XYZ file of C-alpha atoms in Angstrom:
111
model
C 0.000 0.000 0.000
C 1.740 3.687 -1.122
C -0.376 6.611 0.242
C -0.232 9.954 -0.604
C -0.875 13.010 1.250
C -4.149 13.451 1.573
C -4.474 17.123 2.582
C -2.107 20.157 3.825
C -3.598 21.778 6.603
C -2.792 25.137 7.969
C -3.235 26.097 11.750
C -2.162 29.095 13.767
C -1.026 28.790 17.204
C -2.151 25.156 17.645
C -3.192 24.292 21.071
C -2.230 27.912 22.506
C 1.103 27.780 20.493
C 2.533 30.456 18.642
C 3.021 30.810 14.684
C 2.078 28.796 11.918
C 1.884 24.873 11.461
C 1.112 23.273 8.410
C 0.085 19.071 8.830
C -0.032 17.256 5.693
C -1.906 14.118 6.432
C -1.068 10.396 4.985
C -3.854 8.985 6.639
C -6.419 9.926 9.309
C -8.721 8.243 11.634
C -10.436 5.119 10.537
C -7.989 4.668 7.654
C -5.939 1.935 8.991
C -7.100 -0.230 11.894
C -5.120 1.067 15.287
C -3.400 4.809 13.484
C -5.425 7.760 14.057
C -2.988 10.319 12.149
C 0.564 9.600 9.958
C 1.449 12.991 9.297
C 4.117 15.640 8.265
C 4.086 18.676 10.272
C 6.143 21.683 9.682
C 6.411 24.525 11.879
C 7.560 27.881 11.281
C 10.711 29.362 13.028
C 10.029 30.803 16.299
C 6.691 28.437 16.610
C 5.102 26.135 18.733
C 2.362 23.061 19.349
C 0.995 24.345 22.669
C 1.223 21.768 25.656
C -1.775 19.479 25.338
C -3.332 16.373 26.536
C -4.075 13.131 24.819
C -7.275 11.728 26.935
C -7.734 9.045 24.308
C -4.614 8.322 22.128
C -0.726 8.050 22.563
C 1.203 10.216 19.858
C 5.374 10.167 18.537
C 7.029 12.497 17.259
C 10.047 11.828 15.217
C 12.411 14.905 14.275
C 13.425 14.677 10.191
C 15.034 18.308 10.411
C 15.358 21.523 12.925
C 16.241 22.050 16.756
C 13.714 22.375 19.466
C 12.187 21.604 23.124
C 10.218 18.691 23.621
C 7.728 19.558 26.360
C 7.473 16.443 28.128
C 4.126 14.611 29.961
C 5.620 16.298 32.964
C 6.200 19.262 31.872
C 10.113 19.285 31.598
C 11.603 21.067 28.506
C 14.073 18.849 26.462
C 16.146 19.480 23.208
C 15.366 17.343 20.736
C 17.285 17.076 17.298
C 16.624 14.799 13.903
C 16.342 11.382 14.812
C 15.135 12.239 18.145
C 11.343 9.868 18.944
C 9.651 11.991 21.170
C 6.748 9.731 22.820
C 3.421 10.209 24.704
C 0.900 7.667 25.913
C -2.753 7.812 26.476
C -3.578 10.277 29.112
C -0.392 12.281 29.337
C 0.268 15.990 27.316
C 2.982 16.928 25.548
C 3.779 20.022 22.826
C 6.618 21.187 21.312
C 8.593 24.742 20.379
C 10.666 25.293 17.372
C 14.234 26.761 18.611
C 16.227 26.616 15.802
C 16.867 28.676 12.760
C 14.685 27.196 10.298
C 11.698 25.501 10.370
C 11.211 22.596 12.165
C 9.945 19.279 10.244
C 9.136 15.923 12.117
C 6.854 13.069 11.252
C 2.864 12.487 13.658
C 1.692 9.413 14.585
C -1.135 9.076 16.660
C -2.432 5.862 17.787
């Protein structure tokens, strides 16, 4: 199976961030059995995913390009890099701020 992006989505200040966040989506709920989201996200320099919490899924993050802080489930700020899996489960929060010089690219799953 090859999918496509579906749709390129643009948000500003997601979840009480700051900036702009565009989320092209691969699939989305009910598209595969057990993924909610595979997804792209991009956000601009100086932006951020406000800290929110997943009541009913667990989400990764994994870092293709860019610097930033990983705001943990317990509210800790770590820097994350490319490569970097940053990991929620169910009923924890989580968001994220773009700190380096560029934008900020990583790959969404939510399951």
């Amino acid at each position: 199976m090859i999918l496509k992006p579906k749709t390129a989505e643009q948000y500003t200040d997601l979840h009480g961030g700051r900036g702009k966040v565009t989320i092209s989506k691969h699939l989305g709920a009910h598209d595969v059995n057990g993924l909610d989201l595979f997804a792209k996200v991009v956000v601009e320099k100086g932006g951020s995913i406000g800290y929110h919490e997943h009541l009913e899924d667990s989400e990764g993050y994994y870092i293709l390009s860019g610097q930033a802080d990983f705001i943990d489930a317990d509210g800790t700020h770590k820097s994350v890099v490319p490569g970097d899996l940053c990991l929620i489960t169910r009923g924890q929060s989580h968001g994220i701020v773009n700190t380096g010089e560029g934008a900020l690219e990583f790959l969404a799953v939510v399951f």
